[in-house]
Amino acid sequence: MTPEFNLIKQHFTRPTRNTNLGVGDDAALISIGTGMELAVSADMLVVGTHFFANCHPYQLGWKSLAVNISDMAAMGANPKWATLAIALPEVNQVWLAEFSRGFFACADAFNVDLIGGDTTRGPLTISVQIMGEVPIGKAIKRNGAKVNDEIWISGKLGDATLALRHIQGKLILPEDVFVFCAKALHTPQPRVALGLALQDIANSAIDISDGLLADLDHILEQSKIGAILELKNIPHCSYTGFPIDLHDENFRTMVLAGGDDYELCFTAPLEKHTEILKLSESTKLPLKCIGHITANTGLIVHGLQNEILDIKETGFDHFS
Ligand code: ADP
Ligand code: MG
């Protein structure tokens, strides 16, 4: 066996659950259920852009799959299969073992099979493709938001960005707060159960990877409508011992435009309000109404005194 195939066998081959033929042949084989359509998406992580060269390989393995699973959650799809294309500067068995341990921990947590991929030498780059199932016509798209829909958010925003700013030396967090926020940054929890539950509730949805305002703006553009958000209603930083002050523009920007949260932002008709609150209870995941959709295009954020905020930053853009 060649060293390359040995590496694939050792680190990237595991028993599968949802798959007819997995890693090892020229292609994998899968069957999708009757009445289902295949949701397909890919996300790439590049050293220096998405993660630091010295980051922990376990966390990198987890995150590279988790961010892809998050896209399935945002579609209301059930993630099932993934492929992994990886470029490695060198073969480091310890690094690879930790990377695959993190990757498969996430795969196991969300019942996803790794069914194939590619392994080459090059600057550390990880490209994952995810595939999932959704009943035909039930996927939650970005273009479905309606005037007067309420805008909802899961979980809390800004933890990952707080940790990132700390790592970058732009602010200093107390050790316990950093440890807490670093978990959000390195091992995000995609909201799959919520996405599935929203199939019959939400008119539109997106996952927050680049920042709330930037990602919500995708919904607004594709649905050709606008929105008003209430800053005081936006849930932020979940560490109780560290209250952050939204009067401070830096903190406000982290909550409104910080990325890497992987929470879901969705819109739903007013009459679904109670059902959504019940869903929040049954899933033990905070769901908060943060604003509503307007016929006028554009995005307005009301500040803490109800003033209209002057927004300078909406989120991360690779090419801006
Ligand atoms: P080919 O030369 O036909 O492209 P490869 O030698 O690249 O085949 O890959 C052999 C098998 O291992 C294929 O089934 C491929 O999908 C799988 N594979 C390669 N790299 C990875 C990886 N990083 N993760 C999972 N499967 C992989
Ligand atoms: Mg190949």
XYZ file of N, CA, C and O in Angstrom, residues 129-221:
372
model
N -17.109 19.147 1.485
C -18.411 19.242 0.833
C -19.395 18.451 1.685
O -19.090 17.352 2.149
N -20.557 19.040 1.889
C -21.556 18.371 2.721
C -22.801 18.102 1.879
O -23.138 18.891 0.985
N -23.438 16.985 2.136
C -24.682 16.657 1.448
C -25.710 16.213 2.474
O -25.372 15.511 3.431
N -26.925 16.645 2.266
C -27.982 16.270 3.200
C -29.299 16.108 2.474
O -29.417 16.407 1.289
N -30.284 15.621 3.221
C -31.603 15.373 2.623
C -32.633 16.344 3.180
O -32.609 16.673 4.365
N -33.539 16.739 2.314
C -34.668 17.552 2.759
C -35.881 17.135 1.914
O -35.728 16.856 0.714
N -37.073 17.018 2.523
C -38.247 16.660 1.715
C -38.409 17.667 0.567
O -38.200 18.867 0.777
N -38.742 17.165 -0.613
C -38.844 18.034 -1.790
C -39.763 19.221 -1.497
O -40.876 19.041 -1.000
N -39.257 20.429 -1.762
C -40.050 21.649 -1.580
C -40.019 22.227 -0.168
O -40.578 23.287 0.075
N -39.361 21.535 0.763
C -39.387 21.993 2.162
C -38.144 22.793 2.570
O -38.078 23.289 3.706
N -37.158 22.878 1.700
C -35.932 23.592 2.081
C -36.254 25.052 2.393
O -37.122 25.658 1.764
N -35.550 25.598 3.387
C -35.792 26.996 3.796
C -34.783 27.874 3.074
O -33.583 27.803 3.335
N -35.283 28.704 2.157
C -34.379 29.464 1.300
C -34.230 30.910 1.756
O -34.982 31.387 2.596
N -33.240 31.589 1.186
C -32.992 32.986 1.557
C -34.020 33.923 0.937
O -34.167 35.055 1.368
N -34.708 33.469 -0.084
C -35.587 34.392 -0.826
C -37.047 34.346 -0.382
O -37.915 34.884 -1.049
N -37.309 33.696 0.770
C -38.710 33.489 1.154
C -39.270 34.464 2.181
O -40.434 34.355 2.561
N -38.466 35.427 2.641
C -38.944 36.331 3.698
C -40.088 37.200 3.185
O -40.090 37.634 2.033
N -41.089 37.429 4.053
C -42.286 38.206 3.665
C -42.403 39.448 4.552
O -41.997 39.420 5.720
N -43.011 40.504 3.997
C -43.258 41.719 4.764
C -44.033 41.368 6.043
O -44.970 40.559 5.990
N -43.622 41.979 7.151
C -44.191 41.748 8.497
C -43.733 40.456 9.167
O -44.095 40.206 10.322
N -42.941 39.627 8.478
C -42.319 38.482 9.171
C -41.554 38.989 10.381
O -40.945 40.068 10.323
N -41.559 38.207 11.446
C -40.646 38.494 12.551
C -39.271 37.913 12.215
O -39.168 36.882 11.544
N -38.234 38.572 12.714
C -36.861 38.091 12.511
C -36.374 37.504 13.834
O -36.477 38.144 14.878
N -35.884 36.280 13.765
C -35.484 35.536 14.966
C -34.018 35.162 14.891
O -33.450 35.004 13.795
N -33.457 34.959 16.081
C -32.075 34.514 16.147
C -31.974 33.412 17.204
O -32.658 33.467 18.215
N -31.155 32.402 16.932
C -30.941 31.355 17.950
C -29.706 31.713 18.780
O -28.798 32.407 18.298
N -29.657 31.234 20.003
C -28.473 31.385 20.845
C -28.101 32.831 21.103
O -28.973 33.699 21.192
N -26.823 33.078 21.233
C -26.333 34.423 21.522
C -25.185 34.752 20.587
O -24.448 33.867 20.169
N -25.034 36.036 20.279
C -24.031 36.445 19.294
C -22.816 37.094 19.956
O -22.948 37.753 20.979
N -21.682 36.917 19.344
C -20.494 37.689 19.734
C -19.433 36.931 20.512
O -18.303 37.400 20.609
N -19.784 35.747 21.052
C -18.787 35.022 21.851
C -17.529 34.698 21.042
O -16.408 34.916 21.495
N -17.729 34.175 19.830
C -16.585 33.764 19.002
C -15.708 34.973 18.669
O -14.467 34.887 18.706
N -16.351 36.099 18.387
C -15.575 37.293 18.034
C -14.812 37.833 19.236
O -13.680 38.310 19.098
N -15.420 37.739 20.421
C -14.699 38.145 21.638
C -13.401 37.337 21.765
O -12.336 37.900 22.017
N -13.511 36.020 21.579
C -12.324 35.167 21.692
C -11.297 35.530 20.628
O -10.092 35.614 20.900
N -11.772 35.779 19.414
C -10.862 36.121 18.324
C -10.116 37.428 18.623
O -8.894 37.516 18.451
N -10.842 38.431 19.098
C -10.214 39.725 19.436
C -9.160 39.546 20.534
O -8.128 40.207 20.536
N -9.452 38.643 21.474
C -8.495 38.362 22.544
C -7.217 37.737 21.955
O -6.106 38.162 22.259
N -7.405 36.751 21.075
C -6.253 36.090 20.452
C -5.437 37.097 19.634
O -4.220 37.073 19.606
N -6.154 38.018 18.981
C -5.474 39.032 18.161
C -4.841 40.137 19.007
O -4.191 41.025 18.467
N -5.071 40.102 20.321
C -4.510 41.126 21.205
C -5.265 42.438 21.163
O -4.768 43.471 21.616
N -6.480 42.426 20.602
C -7.238 43.682 20.484
C -8.030 44.003 21.736
O -8.493 45.125 21.910
N -8.245 43.021 22.583
C -8.810 43.254 23.912
C -8.337 42.129 24.809
O -7.819 41.113 24.340
N -8.484 42.327 26.101
C -8.031 41.286 27.030
C -9.223 40.794 27.841
O -9.894 41.577 28.510
N -9.496 39.510 27.729
C -10.600 38.910 28.487
C -10.030 38.236 29.730
O -8.921 37.694 29.683
N -10.791 38.227 30.837
C -10.392 37.390 31.972
C -10.293 35.940 31.496
O -11.041 35.537 30.597
N -9.387 35.167 32.102
C -9.095 33.811 31.632
C -10.363 32.950 31.483
O -10.556 32.276 30.463
N -11.253 32.988 32.507
C -12.445 32.129 32.454
C -13.375 32.539 31.307
O -13.968 31.689 30.648
N -13.453 33.833 31.039
C -14.306 34.307 29.940
C -13.706 33.867 28.605
O -14.412 33.412 27.701
N -12.370 33.986 28.506
C -11.721 33.570 27.264
C -11.931 32.083 26.993
O -12.283 31.691 25.874
N -11.747 31.259 28.007
C -11.911 29.807 27.827
C -13.324 29.504 27.318
O -13.524 28.720 26.382
N -14.296 30.185 27.904
C -15.693 29.999 27.508
C -15.925 30.430 26.052
O -16.498 29.697 25.244
N -15.447 31.625 25.721
C -15.684 32.160 24.375
C -14.885 31.396 23.315
O -15.336 31.246 22.177
N -13.708 30.904 23.699
C -12.877 30.165 22.749
C -13.588 28.892 22.289
O -13.420 28.445 21.152
N -14.402 28.330 23.169
C -15.174 27.137 22.809
C -16.124 27.457 21.651
O -16.277 26.676 20.720
N -16.767 28.614 21.736
C -17.678 29.035 20.665
C -16.907 29.242 19.368
O -17.374 28.898 18.278
N -15.708 29.800 19.475
C -14.902 30.066 18.276
C -14.390 28.772 17.631
O -14.432 28.622 16.419
N -13.915 27.839 18.464
C -13.209 26.668 17.924
C -14.095 25.456 17.689
O -13.804 24.628 16.832
N -15.143 25.311 18.498
C -16.002 24.126 18.326
C -17.470 24.556 18.243
O -18.270 24.254 19.135
N -17.824 25.275 17.165
C -19.216 25.744 17.029
C -20.191 24.564 16.946
O -19.826 23.479 16.487
N -21.428 24.829 17.430
C -22.471 23.798 17.454
C -23.539 24.129 16.414
O -24.389 24.984 16.665
N -23.484 23.476 15.256
C -24.483 23.778 14.229
C -25.895 23.434 14.717
O -26.086 22.470 15.457
N -26.886 24.236 14.307
C -28.247 24.130 14.848
C -29.134 23.248 13.978
O -30.170 23.683 13.455
N -28.729 21.993 13.823
C -29.421 21.077 12.916
C -30.857 20.798 13.362
O -31.797 20.891 12.563
N -31.040 20.493 14.651
C -32.391 20.156 15.136
C -33.326 21.344 14.919
O -34.481 21.171 14.513
N -32.830 22.539 15.166
C -33.644 23.731 14.952
C -34.009 23.877 13.476
O -35.175 24.103 13.137
N -33.020 23.742 12.601
C -33.274 23.871 11.159
C -34.356 22.912 10.696
O -35.275 23.287 9.960
N -34.283 21.654 11.171
C -35.287 20.660 10.766
C -36.669 21.068 11.279
O -37.664 20.979 10.567
N -36.717 21.558 12.519
C -38.004 21.953 13.114
C -38.590 23.168 12.402
O -39.801 23.396 12.449
N -37.744 23.958 11.749
C -38.219 25.188 11.104
C -38.789 24.971 9.699
O -39.330 25.889 9.097
N -38.654 23.727 9.182
C -39.156 23.452 7.812
C -40.573 23.966 7.592
O -40.889 24.513 6.541
N -41.433 23.788 8.595
C -42.838 24.188 8.441
C -43.158 25.491 9.165
O -44.324 25.824 9.351
N -42.128 26.189 9.616
C -42.353 27.413 10.386
C -41.760 28.644 9.698
O -42.403 29.684 9.575
N -40.501 28.509 9.253
C -39.766 29.688 8.768
C -40.044 29.956 7.286
O -40.240 29.027 6.504
N -40.050 31.235 6.908
C -40.137 31.612 5.499
C -38.762 31.744 4.864
O -38.614 31.631 3.643
N -37.752 32.023 5.676
C -36.380 32.145 5.167
C -35.426 31.890 6.322
O -35.816 32.019 7.487
N -34.196 31.511 5.994
C -33.193 31.285 7.043
C -31.792 31.404 6.467
O -31.579 31.223 5.261
N -30.854 31.714 7.351
C -29.431 31.750 6.980
C -28.642 31.454 8.254
O -29.139 31.701 9.358
N -27.444 30.907 8.120
C -26.609 30.762 9.309
C -25.644 31.937 9.367
O -25.244 32.483 8.338
N -25.324 32.338 10.592
C -24.498 33.540 10.765
C -23.035 33.143 10.809
O -22.526 32.687 11.832
N -22.363 33.289 9.675
C -20.943 32.974 9.617
C -20.109 34.235 9.460
O -19.009 34.340 9.978
N -20.632 35.229 8.761
C -19.847 36.442 8.493
C -20.244 37.615 9.382
O -19.558 38.628 9.416
N -21.359 37.519 10.074
C -21.858 38.624 10.902
C -23.350 38.785 10.675
O -23.827 38.647 9.549
N -24.087 39.092 11.745
C -25.551 39.172 11.662
C -26.015 40.100 10.537
O -26.844 39.711 9.704
N -25.490 41.334 10.508
C -26.016 42.297 9.536
C -25.697 41.867 8.107
O -26.546 41.964 7.215
N -24.478 41.385 7.886
C -24.090 40.958 6.537
C -24.919 39.758 6.091
O -25.374 39.684 4.946
N -25.135 38.819 6.997
C -25.869 37.611 6.609
C -27.363 37.892 6.449
O -27.985 37.428 5.492
N -27.926 38.687 7.360
C -29.338 39.056 7.208
C -29.543 39.805 5.886
O -30.573 39.648 5.217
N -28.554 40.606 5.524
C -28.649 41.358 4.276
C -28.826 40.433 3.049
O -29.477 40.805 2.082
N -28.266 39.228 3.110
C -28.465 38.268 2.003
C -29.951 37.908 1.886
O -30.483 37.774 0.788
N -30.594 37.721 3.029
C -32.042 37.427 3.018
C -32.799 38.618 2.440
O -33.677 38.466 1.580
N -32.442 39.830 2.887
C -33.162 41.028 2.445
C -33.025 41.212 0.937
O -34.006 41.502 0.245
N -31.798 41.037 0.435
C -31.578 41.220 -1.008
C -32.342 40.193 -1.818
O -33.015 40.518 -2.791
